Short mmCIF file of C-alpha atoms in Angstrom, two decimals:
data_model
loop_
_atom_site.label_atom_id
_atom_site.label_comp_id
_atom_site.label_asym_id
_atom_site.label_seq_id
_atom_site.Cartn_x
_atom_site.Cartn_y
_atom_site.Cartn_z
CA MET A 1 -16.34 53.43 -86.27
CA TYR A 2 -15.38 50.08 -84.70
CA SER A 3 -13.22 49.57 -81.62
CA ASP A 4 -9.83 47.89 -82.00
CA LYS A 5 -11.24 44.85 -80.26
CA VAL A 6 -14.10 44.56 -82.75
CA MET A 7 -11.66 44.84 -85.63
CA ASP A 8 -9.39 42.25 -84.04
CA HIS A 9 -12.23 39.77 -83.60
CA PHE A 10 -13.44 40.53 -87.11
CA MET A 11 -10.09 40.13 -88.81
CA ASN A 12 -8.99 37.21 -86.61
CA PRO A 13 -12.21 35.57 -85.51
CA ARG A 14 -11.88 32.89 -82.85
CA ASN A 15 -13.71 29.58 -83.06
CA VAL A 16 -14.84 29.73 -86.68
CA GLY A 17 -16.06 26.41 -87.97
CA GLU A 18 -18.39 23.56 -87.17
CA ILE A 19 -18.46 20.79 -84.61
CA LYS A 20 -19.43 17.41 -85.95
CA ASP A 21 -22.08 15.68 -83.85
CA ALA A 22 -22.42 18.80 -81.72
CA ASP A 23 -24.32 18.47 -78.46
CA GLY A 24 -26.24 21.59 -79.27
CA GLU A 25 -26.79 23.61 -82.44
CA GLY A 26 -28.56 26.89 -82.95
CA GLN A 27 -29.14 29.19 -85.87
CA VAL A 28 -30.73 32.62 -85.81
CA GLY A 29 -31.07 35.47 -88.22
CA ASN A 30 -32.36 35.90 -91.67
CA PRO A 31 -30.50 36.48 -94.91
CA LYS A 32 -33.02 39.23 -95.67
CA CYS A 33 -31.77 41.19 -92.69
CA GLY A 34 -28.23 40.58 -93.79
CA ASP A 35 -27.05 38.38 -90.96
CA ILE A 36 -27.22 34.75 -89.90
CA MET A 37 -25.29 33.04 -87.12
CA LYS A 38 -24.98 29.35 -86.51
CA VAL A 39 -23.49 28.05 -83.24
CA PHE A 40 -22.24 24.57 -82.38
CA LEU A 41 -21.65 23.48 -78.79
CA LYS A 42 -19.78 20.62 -77.23
CA VAL A 43 -20.97 20.04 -73.67
CA GLU A 44 -19.41 17.74 -71.09
CA ASP A 45 -20.91 17.37 -67.61
CA GLY A 46 -22.95 20.51 -68.11
CA ILE A 47 -19.89 22.54 -69.09
CA ILE A 48 -19.39 24.01 -72.55
CA VAL A 49 -16.02 22.63 -73.52
CA ASP A 50 -16.03 23.88 -77.08
CA ALA A 51 -18.01 26.26 -79.25
CA LYS A 52 -17.75 27.06 -82.93
CA PHE A 53 -19.66 29.39 -85.20
CA LYS A 54 -20.41 30.33 -88.76
CA THR A 55 -21.70 33.79 -89.52
CA PHE A 56 -22.97 35.63 -92.56
CA GLY A 57 -23.01 39.30 -91.74
CA CYS A 58 -21.19 42.53 -91.15
CA ALA A 59 -18.04 43.03 -89.11
CA ALA A 60 -20.06 43.56 -85.92
CA ALA A 61 -21.91 40.28 -86.47
CA VAL A 62 -18.65 38.38 -86.98
CA ALA A 63 -16.94 40.03 -84.01
CA THR A 64 -19.84 39.37 -81.64
CA SER A 65 -19.97 35.76 -82.83
CA SER A 66 -16.29 35.37 -82.12
CA MET A 67 -16.39 37.09 -78.73
CA SER A 68 -19.49 35.28 -77.53
CA THR A 69 -18.05 31.86 -78.28
CA GLU A 70 -14.94 32.85 -76.35
CA LEU A 71 -17.07 33.95 -73.43
CA ILE A 72 -19.06 30.73 -73.14
CA ILE A 73 -16.27 28.22 -73.48
CA GLY A 74 -15.51 26.85 -70.03
CA LYS A 75 -18.79 28.02 -68.56
CA ASN A 76 -21.65 25.83 -67.45
CA ILE A 77 -24.99 26.03 -69.21
CA ASP A 78 -26.60 28.30 -66.64
CA GLU A 79 -23.72 30.74 -66.68
CA ALA A 80 -23.73 30.77 -70.47
CA LEU A 81 -27.43 31.57 -70.51
CA LYS A 82 -26.73 34.67 -68.46
CA ILE A 83 -24.56 36.15 -71.18
CA THR A 84 -26.50 38.96 -72.79
CA ASN A 85 -25.93 41.03 -75.85
CA LYS A 86 -24.70 43.79 -73.54
CA THR A 87 -22.06 41.52 -72.02
CA VAL A 88 -20.77 40.69 -75.48
CA ALA A 89 -20.80 44.31 -76.64
CA GLU A 90 -18.98 45.43 -73.48
CA ALA A 91 -16.36 42.72 -73.92
CA LEU A 92 -15.73 44.21 -77.37
CA ASP A 93 -15.31 47.72 -75.91
CA GLY A 94 -18.68 48.70 -77.31
CA LEU A 95 -20.43 48.65 -80.66
CA PRO A 96 -21.68 51.59 -82.72
CA LYS A 97 -25.34 52.21 -81.95
CA PRO A 98 -26.76 51.09 -85.30
CA LYS A 99 -24.83 47.84 -84.81
CA MET A 100 -26.14 46.94 -81.38
CA HIS A 101 -28.73 44.66 -82.94
CA CYS A 102 -25.90 42.48 -84.24
CA SER A 103 -25.07 41.56 -80.67
CA ASN A 104 -28.59 40.15 -80.23
CA LEU A 105 -27.68 37.69 -82.91
CA ALA A 106 -24.93 36.14 -80.80
CA GLU A 107 -26.98 36.04 -77.61
CA GLU A 108 -29.92 34.44 -79.35
CA ALA A 109 -27.88 31.94 -81.30
CA ILE A 110 -26.23 30.72 -78.11
CA LYS A 111 -29.57 30.43 -76.33
CA GLU A 112 -30.94 28.57 -79.30
CA ALA A 113 -28.01 26.15 -79.20
CA ILE A 114 -28.39 25.60 -75.45
CA ASP A 115 -32.10 24.93 -75.90
CA ASP A 116 -31.21 22.38 -78.54
CA TYR A 117 -28.77 20.77 -76.14
CA LYS A 118 -31.42 20.70 -73.40
CA LYS A 119 -33.98 19.13 -75.67
CA LYS A 120 -31.53 16.48 -76.79
CA HIS A 121 -30.84 15.67 -73.17
CA GLY A 122 -34.42 15.53 -71.98
CA MET A 123 -34.45 18.95 -70.35
CA GLU A 124 -37.06 21.63 -70.79
CA PRO A 125 -35.95 24.26 -73.37
CA GLU A 126 -36.53 27.92 -72.62
CA LYS A 127 -38.20 28.60 -75.92
CA GLU A 128 -39.42 26.66 -78.91
CA GLN A 129 -36.94 26.28 -81.73
CA GLY A 130 -37.14 29.00 -84.30
CA GLU A 131 -39.02 31.35 -82.05
CA ARG A 132 -36.04 33.65 -81.77
CA CYS A 133 -35.17 33.73 -85.44
CA SER A 134 -38.01 35.70 -86.91
CA ARG A 135 -38.18 38.39 -84.24
CA ARG A 136 -35.04 40.23 -85.05
CA CYS A 137 -35.93 42.31 -88.09
CA ASP A 138 -39.06 43.56 -86.44
CA ASP A 139 -37.21 44.33 -83.25
CA ILE A 140 -34.81 46.55 -85.09
CA LEU A 141 -37.56 48.29 -86.99
CA ASN A 142 -39.38 48.97 -83.74
CA ASP A 143 -36.25 50.39 -82.19
CA GLU A 144 -35.96 53.02 -84.87
CA MET B 1 1.69 41.52 -101.64
CA ASP B 2 2.96 45.02 -101.06
CA SER B 3 0.84 47.34 -99.00
CA ARG B 4 -0.52 50.42 -100.71
CA PHE B 5 -3.60 52.56 -101.06
CA ILE B 6 -5.87 52.15 -104.05
CA TYR B 7 -8.90 54.34 -104.42
CA LEU B 8 -11.70 52.62 -106.31
CA ASP B 9 -14.65 54.73 -105.24
CA HIS B 10 -14.73 57.59 -107.73
CA SER B 11 -18.52 57.54 -107.87
CA ALA B 12 -18.51 58.53 -104.20
CA THR B 13 -16.17 61.44 -104.74
CA THR B 14 -12.88 62.38 -106.36
CA ASN B 15 -9.80 64.35 -105.36
CA VAL B 16 -9.50 67.95 -106.45
CA LYS B 17 -6.99 68.21 -109.29
CA PRO B 18 -4.01 70.46 -108.55
CA GLU B 19 -4.81 72.70 -111.52
CA VAL B 20 -8.34 73.12 -110.18
CA LEU B 21 -7.17 73.96 -106.68
CA GLU B 22 -4.66 76.41 -108.06
CA GLU B 23 -7.38 78.40 -109.83
CA MET B 24 -9.53 78.35 -106.70
CA ILE B 25 -6.96 79.63 -104.21
CA PRO B 26 -6.92 83.33 -105.17
CA TYR B 27 -10.67 83.46 -104.50
CA PHE B 28 -10.09 82.43 -100.91
CA LYS B 29 -7.31 84.96 -100.46
CA SER B 30 -6.75 88.17 -102.38
CA ASN B 31 -9.90 87.99 -104.56
CA PHE B 32 -12.28 87.41 -101.70
CA GLY B 33 -14.80 90.05 -102.74
CA ASN B 34 -18.54 89.52 -102.73
CA PRO B 35 -19.64 89.21 -106.36
CA SER B 36 -22.61 91.48 -105.61
CA SER B 37 -20.35 94.35 -104.52
CA ILE B 38 -19.87 97.08 -107.10
CA TYR B 39 -16.21 97.93 -106.43
CA SER B 40 -13.50 96.26 -108.46
CA LEU B 41 -12.76 93.52 -105.91
CA GLY B 42 -16.38 92.42 -106.12
CA ARG B 43 -16.41 92.68 -109.89
CA LYS B 44 -13.40 90.35 -110.06
CA SER B 45 -15.41 87.68 -108.28
CA LYS B 46 -18.41 88.31 -110.49
CA GLN B 47 -16.26 87.96 -113.57
CA ALA B 48 -14.78 84.69 -112.29
CA ILE B 49 -18.29 83.27 -111.84
CA GLU B 50 -19.29 84.26 -115.34
CA GLU B 51 -16.18 82.66 -116.78
CA ALA B 52 -17.01 79.47 -114.92
CA ARG B 53 -20.56 79.63 -116.27
CA GLU B 54 -19.17 79.94 -119.76
CA ARG B 55 -17.03 76.84 -119.23
CA VAL B 56 -19.98 74.79 -117.98
CA ALA B 57 -22.15 75.96 -120.88
CA LYS B 58 -19.45 74.98 -123.33
CA ALA B 59 -19.09 71.54 -121.77
CA LEU B 60 -22.84 70.87 -122.02
CA ASN B 61 -23.45 72.71 -125.30
CA SER B 62 -25.95 75.04 -123.63
CA LYS B 63 -26.28 78.78 -123.51
CA LYS B 64 -24.43 80.52 -120.73
CA GLU B 65 -27.67 81.95 -119.32
CA GLU B 66 -29.06 78.46 -118.88
CA ILE B 67 -26.52 77.46 -116.21
CA TYR B 68 -27.30 78.08 -112.53
CA PHE B 69 -24.83 77.26 -109.77
CA THR B 70 -26.08 75.44 -106.69
CA GLY B 71 -24.63 74.16 -103.44
CA SER B 72 -24.59 70.52 -104.59
CA GLY B 73 -25.95 67.95 -107.00
CA THR B 74 -28.62 67.13 -104.45
CA GLU B 75 -29.76 70.74 -104.38
CA ALA B 76 -29.88 70.84 -108.18
CA ASP B 77 -32.04 67.68 -108.18
CA ASN B 78 -34.36 69.05 -105.50
CA TRP B 79 -34.70 72.35 -107.29
CA ALA B 80 -35.46 70.72 -110.63
CA VAL B 81 -38.02 68.24 -109.31
CA LYS B 82 -39.84 70.41 -106.78
CA GLY B 83 -39.43 73.65 -108.72
CA ALA B 84 -40.91 72.17 -111.89
CA ALA B 85 -43.66 70.43 -109.92
CA TYR B 86 -44.73 73.62 -108.15
CA ALA B 87 -44.49 75.81 -111.24
CA ASN B 88 -46.60 73.51 -113.37
CA SER B 89 -49.20 72.27 -110.89
CA ASN B 90 -51.92 74.18 -112.73
CA LYS B 91 -51.40 71.81 -115.65
CA GLY B 92 -51.37 68.63 -113.56
CA LYS B 93 -49.76 66.83 -110.67
CA HIS B 94 -48.39 63.69 -112.28
CA ILE B 95 -44.66 63.03 -112.33
CA ILE B 96 -42.78 60.12 -113.85
CA THR B 97 -39.47 58.85 -112.52
CA THR B 98 -37.77 55.48 -112.05
CA ALA B 99 -37.29 53.07 -109.18
CA ILE B 100 -33.51 53.43 -109.38
CA GLU B 101 -33.05 57.18 -108.97
CA HIS B 102 -30.60 58.60 -106.47
CA HIS B 103 -32.24 59.49 -103.17
CA ALA B 104 -31.90 63.18 -104.08
CA VAL B 105 -34.59 62.65 -106.71
CA LEU B 106 -36.41 59.72 -105.10
CA HIS B 107 -36.95 61.37 -101.75
CA ALA B 108 -37.87 64.69 -103.37
CA CYS B 109 -40.53 62.78 -105.34
CA GLN B 110 -41.77 61.02 -102.22
CA TYR B 111 -42.05 64.40 -100.54
CA LEU B 112 -44.13 65.67 -103.44
CA GLU B 113 -46.40 62.64 -103.02
CA SER B 114 -47.05 63.79 -99.47
CA GLU B 115 -48.12 67.11 -100.96
CA GLY B 116 -50.69 65.53 -103.25
CA TYR B 117 -48.62 64.89 -106.37
CA GLU B 118 -49.02 61.56 -108.09
CA LEU B 119 -45.86 59.66 -108.91
CA THR B 120 -45.17 56.86 -111.34
CA TYR B 121 -41.97 54.97 -110.49
CA LEU B 122 -41.05 53.13 -113.65
CA PRO B 123 -39.43 49.75 -113.11
CA VAL B 124 -36.19 48.78 -114.80
CA GLY B 125 -35.32 45.49 -116.42
CA PRO B 126 -32.93 43.00 -114.78
CA ASP B 127 -30.18 44.84 -116.67
CA GLY B 128 -30.96 48.07 -114.80
CA VAL B 129 -32.11 50.00 -117.86
CA VAL B 130 -35.52 51.64 -118.24
CA ALA B 131 -37.34 51.18 -121.55
CA ALA B 132 -38.05 54.49 -123.29
CA GLN B 133 -41.36 53.08 -124.49
CA GLN B 134 -42.46 52.75 -120.88
CA VAL B 135 -42.03 56.47 -120.46
CA SER B 136 -44.14 57.04 -123.52
CA LYS B 137 -46.88 54.75 -122.15
CA ALA B 138 -46.81 56.36 -118.71
CA ILE B 139 -47.30 59.94 -119.94
CA ARG B 140 -50.83 61.24 -119.28
CA PRO B 141 -52.50 64.57 -120.04
CA ASP B 142 -51.73 65.70 -116.48
CA THR B 143 -48.06 64.64 -116.57
CA ILE B 144 -45.91 67.67 -115.86
CA LEU B 145 -42.44 66.24 -115.39
CA VAL B 146 -40.29 63.26 -116.26
CA SER B 147 -37.12 62.89 -114.17
CA ILE B 148 -34.78 60.06 -115.13
CA MET B 149 -31.14 59.77 -114.24
CA TYR B 150 -28.51 59.72 -116.96
CA ALA B 151 -26.39 57.06 -115.28
CA ASN B 152 -27.07 55.14 -112.10
CA ASN B 153 -24.76 55.79 -109.18
CA GLU B 154 -24.63 52.18 -108.01
CA ILE B 155 -24.75 49.89 -111.00
CA GLY B 156 -23.65 52.52 -113.51
CA THR B 157 -26.36 51.76 -116.07
CA ILE B 158 -26.88 54.43 -118.70
CA GLN B 159 -30.49 55.25 -119.48
CA PRO B 160 -31.79 56.02 -122.99
CA ILE B 161 -31.94 59.76 -122.28
CA LYS B 162 -31.89 60.91 -125.89
CA GLU B 163 -34.74 58.60 -126.80
CA ILE B 164 -36.76 59.68 -123.76
CA GLY B 165 -35.96 63.32 -124.55
CA GLY B 166 -37.48 62.82 -128.00
CA ILE B 167 -40.65 61.45 -126.43
CA THR B 168 -41.06 64.17 -123.81
CA ARG B 169 -40.35 66.88 -126.36
CA GLU B 170 -42.98 65.48 -128.70
CA LYS B 171 -45.53 65.23 -125.87
CA GLY B 172 -44.69 68.62 -124.41
CA VAL B 173 -43.63 67.34 -120.98
CA LEU B 174 -40.65 68.73 -119.08
CA PHE B 175 -37.69 66.40 -118.80
CA HIS B 176 -35.04 66.51 -116.08
CA THR B 177 -32.02 64.26 -115.92
CA ASP B 178 -29.77 63.75 -112.92
CA ALA B 179 -26.40 63.57 -114.68
CA VAL B 180 -24.30 63.77 -111.51
CA GLN B 181 -22.58 60.45 -112.27
CA ALA B 182 -22.31 61.03 -115.99
CA VAL B 183 -20.71 64.45 -116.37
CA GLY B 184 -16.98 64.02 -116.68
CA ASN B 185 -17.28 60.35 -117.63
CA THR B 186 -19.08 60.65 -120.91
CA SER B 187 -19.77 63.57 -123.22
CA ILE B 188 -23.08 65.33 -122.83
CA ASP B 189 -24.91 67.64 -125.17
CA VAL B 190 -28.18 69.04 -123.81
CA GLU B 191 -29.36 70.01 -127.30
CA ASP B 192 -28.78 66.55 -128.68
CA LEU B 193 -30.41 64.93 -125.62
CA ASN B 194 -33.49 67.16 -125.65
CA VAL B 195 -33.44 67.58 -121.88
CA ASP B 196 -34.95 70.65 -120.21
CA MET B 197 -33.00 70.37 -116.97
CA LEU B 198 -29.78 68.61 -116.03
CA SER B 199 -28.05 68.33 -112.65
CA LEU B 200 -24.33 68.00 -112.08
CA SER B 201 -21.91 68.05 -109.17
CA ALA B 202 -18.28 69.22 -109.21
CA HIS B 203 -16.78 66.72 -106.78
CA LYS B 204 -17.61 63.82 -109.09
CA PHE B 205 -15.15 65.07 -111.72
CA TYR B 206 -12.13 66.27 -109.72
CA GLY B 207 -13.71 69.52 -108.61
CA PRO B 208 -14.48 70.67 -105.06
CA LYS B 209 -17.32 69.46 -102.85
CA GLY B 210 -20.19 71.79 -102.02
CA VAL B 211 -20.89 73.07 -105.51
CA GLY B 212 -23.11 71.87 -108.32
CA ALA B 213 -25.11 73.27 -111.17
CA LEU B 214 -28.50 72.98 -112.76
CA TYR B 215 -28.96 73.51 -116.46
CA ILE B 216 -32.41 75.01 -117.07
CA ARG B 217 -33.43 75.35 -120.70
CA LYS B 218 -34.58 78.85 -121.51
CA GLY B 219 -38.34 79.12 -121.14
CA THR B 220 -38.68 76.26 -118.63
CA LYS B 221 -41.26 76.99 -115.97
CA ILE B 222 -39.66 76.41 -112.57
CA THR B 223 -40.12 78.12 -109.22
CA ASN B 224 -37.21 79.31 -107.10
CA PHE B 225 -35.97 76.92 -104.48
CA ILE B 226 -33.80 79.13 -102.27
CA HIS B 227 -35.23 82.53 -101.52
CA GLY B 228 -33.24 85.60 -100.60
CA GLY B 229 -30.99 87.90 -102.59
CA ALA B 230 -30.84 88.48 -106.31
CA GLN B 231 -27.93 86.15 -107.10
CA GLU B 232 -27.96 83.87 -110.15
CA ARG B 233 -30.18 86.28 -112.00
CA LYS B 234 -32.73 86.19 -109.18
CA ARG B 235 -33.19 82.43 -109.52
CA ARG B 236 -31.02 81.10 -106.70
CA ALA B 237 -30.34 83.28 -103.70
CA SER B 238 -27.25 83.20 -101.45
CA THR B 239 -23.78 84.66 -101.78
CA GLU B 240 -22.02 82.63 -104.39
CA ASN B 241 -19.41 80.04 -103.43
CA VAL B 242 -16.88 81.79 -105.62
CA PRO B 243 -13.87 79.49 -105.13
CA GLY B 244 -16.15 76.47 -105.54
CA ILE B 245 -17.73 77.80 -108.69
CA VAL B 246 -14.30 78.65 -110.12
CA GLY B 247 -13.21 75.10 -109.27
CA LEU B 248 -16.28 73.62 -110.93
CA GLY B 249 -15.59 75.62 -114.08
CA LYS B 250 -11.97 74.53 -114.28
CA ALA B 251 -12.81 70.92 -113.45
CA ILE B 252 -15.50 70.60 -116.11
CA GLU B 253 -13.20 72.16 -118.68
CA LEU B 254 -10.46 69.65 -117.85
CA ALA B 255 -12.93 66.78 -117.72
CA THR B 256 -14.38 67.44 -121.13
CA HIS B 257 -11.06 68.18 -122.78
CA ASN B 258 -10.18 64.57 -123.63
CA ILE B 259 -13.31 62.81 -122.53
CA ASP B 260 -13.23 60.11 -125.19
CA GLY B 261 -9.69 59.10 -124.29
CA TYR B 262 -10.57 59.14 -120.59
CA SER B 263 -13.71 57.05 -121.12
CA GLU B 264 -11.75 54.53 -123.09
CA LYS B 265 -9.10 54.24 -120.41
CA LEU B 266 -11.76 53.63 -117.77
CA ARG B 267 -13.60 51.17 -119.99
CA ASN B 268 -10.46 49.09 -120.41
CA LEU B 269 -9.93 48.91 -116.65
CA ARG B 270 -13.58 48.08 -116.07
CA ASP B 271 -13.73 45.36 -118.71
CA ASN B 272 -10.49 43.87 -117.50
CA LEU B 273 -11.85 43.66 -113.95
CA ILE B 274 -15.25 42.31 -114.98
CA ASP B 275 -13.66 39.61 -117.15
CA GLN B 276 -11.34 38.52 -114.37
CA VAL B 277 -13.92 38.50 -111.60
CA MET B 278 -16.44 36.55 -113.68
CA GLU B 279 -13.78 34.06 -114.68
CA LYS B 280 -11.92 33.58 -111.41
CA ILE B 281 -14.55 33.89 -108.70
CA PRO B 282 -17.44 31.41 -108.57
CA ASN B 283 -21.00 32.32 -107.54
CA VAL B 284 -20.77 35.92 -108.60
CA ARG B 285 -23.01 38.09 -110.75
CA LEU B 286 -22.43 41.35 -112.52
CA ASN B 287 -25.10 43.89 -111.64
CA GLY B 288 -26.25 46.14 -114.45
CA HIS B 289 -26.01 45.88 -118.22
CA ARG B 290 -22.64 44.63 -119.44
CA LYS B 291 -22.15 47.46 -121.95
CA LYS B 292 -24.69 50.18 -121.23
CA ARG B 293 -22.91 51.33 -118.11
CA LEU B 294 -20.54 54.07 -116.99
CA PRO B 295 -17.06 53.43 -118.36
CA GLY B 296 -15.55 53.19 -114.88
CA ASN B 297 -18.29 51.26 -113.06
CA ALA B 298 -18.27 47.59 -112.09
CA ASN B 299 -20.78 46.22 -109.60
CA PHE B 300 -20.81 42.61 -108.44
CA SER B 301 -22.77 40.48 -106.04
CA PHE B 302 -20.85 37.74 -104.30
CA GLU B 303 -23.18 35.08 -103.02
CA PHE B 304 -23.05 33.98 -99.37
CA ILE B 305 -21.17 37.01 -98.08
CA GLU B 306 -22.10 40.40 -96.75
CA GLY B 307 -20.83 43.65 -98.25
CA GLU B 308 -19.60 45.49 -95.20
CA SER B 309 -17.33 42.63 -94.19
CA LEU B 310 -15.97 42.57 -97.71
CA LEU B 311 -15.31 46.33 -97.71
CA LEU B 312 -13.54 46.26 -94.37
CA MET B 313 -11.30 43.40 -95.43
CA LEU B 314 -10.48 45.21 -98.66
CA ASP B 315 -9.76 48.32 -96.61
CA MET B 316 -7.22 46.31 -94.60
CA LYS B 317 -5.46 45.73 -97.91
CA GLY B 318 -5.57 49.44 -98.67
CA ILE B 319 -8.43 49.21 -101.15
CA ALA B 320 -11.31 51.71 -100.92
CA ALA B 321 -14.57 50.61 -102.58
CA SER B 322 -18.26 50.60 -101.72
CA SER B 323 -21.28 48.33 -101.36
CA GLY B 324 -25.07 48.38 -101.50
CA SER B 325 -25.29 46.37 -98.32
CA ALA B 326 -27.71 47.54 -95.64
CA CYS B 327 -24.94 47.51 -93.07
CA THR B 328 -23.08 50.21 -94.94
CA SER B 329 -26.11 52.48 -95.20
CA GLY B 330 -27.37 52.32 -91.64
CA SER B 331 -30.73 50.94 -92.74
CA LEU B 332 -32.11 47.43 -92.75
CA ASP B 333 -32.75 47.13 -96.41
CA PRO B 334 -30.07 46.71 -98.98
CA SER B 335 -29.87 49.13 -101.89
CA HIS B 336 -33.19 49.98 -103.57
CA VAL B 337 -31.37 49.80 -106.89
CA LEU B 338 -30.24 46.22 -106.40
CA LEU B 339 -33.74 45.24 -105.27
CA ALA B 340 -35.20 47.04 -108.31
CA ILE B 341 -33.15 44.89 -110.70
CA GLY B 342 -34.66 41.84 -109.01
CA LEU B 343 -31.88 40.70 -106.68
CA PRO B 344 -33.06 38.79 -103.61
CA HIS B 345 -32.14 40.53 -100.34
CA GLU B 346 -29.37 38.11 -99.42
CA ILE B 347 -27.62 38.61 -102.76
CA ALA B 348 -28.08 42.38 -102.63
CA HIS B 349 -26.35 42.41 -99.23
CA GLY B 350 -23.21 41.00 -100.83
CA SER B 351 -22.57 43.64 -103.44
CA LEU B 352 -19.34 45.42 -104.26
CA ARG B 353 -19.09 48.59 -106.33
CA VAL B 354 -15.77 49.48 -107.90
CA THR B 355 -15.53 52.82 -109.71
CA PHE B 356 -12.33 53.67 -111.52
CA GLY B 357 -10.80 57.08 -112.04
CA GLU B 358 -7.91 58.94 -113.48
CA GLU B 359 -5.07 57.64 -111.35
CA ASN B 360 -6.00 53.95 -111.65
CA THR B 361 -3.94 51.56 -113.73
CA GLY B 362 -3.97 47.93 -114.79
CA GLU B 363 -1.71 47.27 -111.80
CA ASP B 364 -4.57 48.32 -109.53
CA VAL B 365 -6.87 45.76 -111.14
CA LYS B 366 -4.21 43.13 -110.59
CA TYR B 367 -3.76 44.14 -106.95
CA LEU B 368 -7.51 44.16 -106.39
CA MET B 369 -7.89 40.68 -107.86
CA GLU B 370 -5.06 39.36 -105.69
CA ALA B 371 -6.81 40.70 -102.63
CA LEU B 372 -10.39 39.98 -103.61
CA SER B 373 -10.27 36.27 -104.36
CA PRO B 374 -8.89 35.18 -100.97
CA ILE B 375 -11.16 37.60 -99.08
CA VAL B 376 -14.27 36.26 -100.79
CA GLU B 377 -13.09 32.74 -100.13
CA ARG B 378 -12.38 33.52 -96.49
CA LEU B 379 -15.75 35.14 -95.85
CA ARG B 380 -17.50 32.26 -97.57
CA GLU B 381 -15.68 29.76 -95.38
CA MET B 382 -17.12 31.65 -92.44
CA SER B 383 -20.64 31.79 -93.87
CA PRO B 384 -23.35 29.32 -92.84
CA LEU B 385 -24.98 29.88 -96.25
CA TYR B 386 -22.01 28.55 -98.14
CA VAL B 387 -21.74 24.88 -98.95
CA LYS B 388 -18.55 24.05 -100.74
CA ASP B 389 -18.94 21.76 -103.74
#
């Protein structure tokens, strides 16, 4: 069902944990839907120098969390914002169709964390905090 | 920790016992005749089916003529529920069932609702057991059928079938029980239980997949479900699955042979596991009544973690179990059973079902515990919901 890469990132997730006094933090998801992801960013001179996550969810949710943090480390904010759920899924050699929604989690959590960083640094966030969280369940229902 | 394979999902399915397979094989090969054919090769198949019917009847304490073979437990459930509903619609269109039925009954009932039948889905208590008195209260003059499972497939809870059977008998309402999870795990006597219909499935008790049976008490009004030839005394058309039926017959005979000893063995494993999990792992709850449950069933919810992750990590250790998490079912909602016993969604997502069977030993419980504790701890460390004390 899962690719080897998904299983690798699930069994050996990269960047699990928290960053104290993170420059940006974002949490999306809902325990009702069965997944929550929290991302912590450390940003220096506009570049993400470290990222950590905590995730409650299935193997796909954990693997996308792990992969997406890997993808954004070393990138500047604008590049990181360009990472979509598709980019993450492709980097994992694909996700089973019913699990594609899990990759939204990672994309949205990162965007949420970047928005938080922007707000803290007097920049205009892309969306209001929390706006991304509640959409997911409905999105999935509408997809079906 | 040595690496091995431990199967702890006997409620999903079981292996076919060698003795069962051995009896089946001739009916794939030399005795391949169609039971409806009149020559001796056909008669051999016919005879094998009747012997299997005898074995099933003996196991359930029914008459031989009251046993009908089907293609699965699901088919038996569908036949019982829809067949009884259609045959008795002149009397009324009200059916009583519970919120925790298997989808084979639940979805058949929902389908009947779309056809104008009125359904009452009785709730269960937090222990996962329905109160017989609720059935009594729910019965109306237009009630035509009560369908309540013998034992739940997820949390293993055993329903008061005998008590409910007394009520339905007294009120003159048909009573079906889905005993797919119960047959082979606990002894069943349709006369003692006062049920009118009972479903069972061979692959749950070391028989083959693709074959089940429906017990229909003589005189029960029920329409046919599969139309065609005159098989099963004109009640269920289609050329019989002869090897499967032979396998079912042998499997039920073996299963009922020493059922008390088997139940006790499973109960010991179950109780051992429940005691250890409750003692050694914090923030865990046992789902379903502590005692009124299938002898081999344990179902837990581990707070702060999600079931699919747990199953995959157990799988890496060679342990096969199951969960009521949404992620394992392909839907958004966690198990309707876990929600029905009042679990919040996030707790229902973190459930683990372990169902023991014949080959399991105390060593397996030990191995499972050695694997489970660190996995739960690891997933919790990763969870944003978990705050360590």
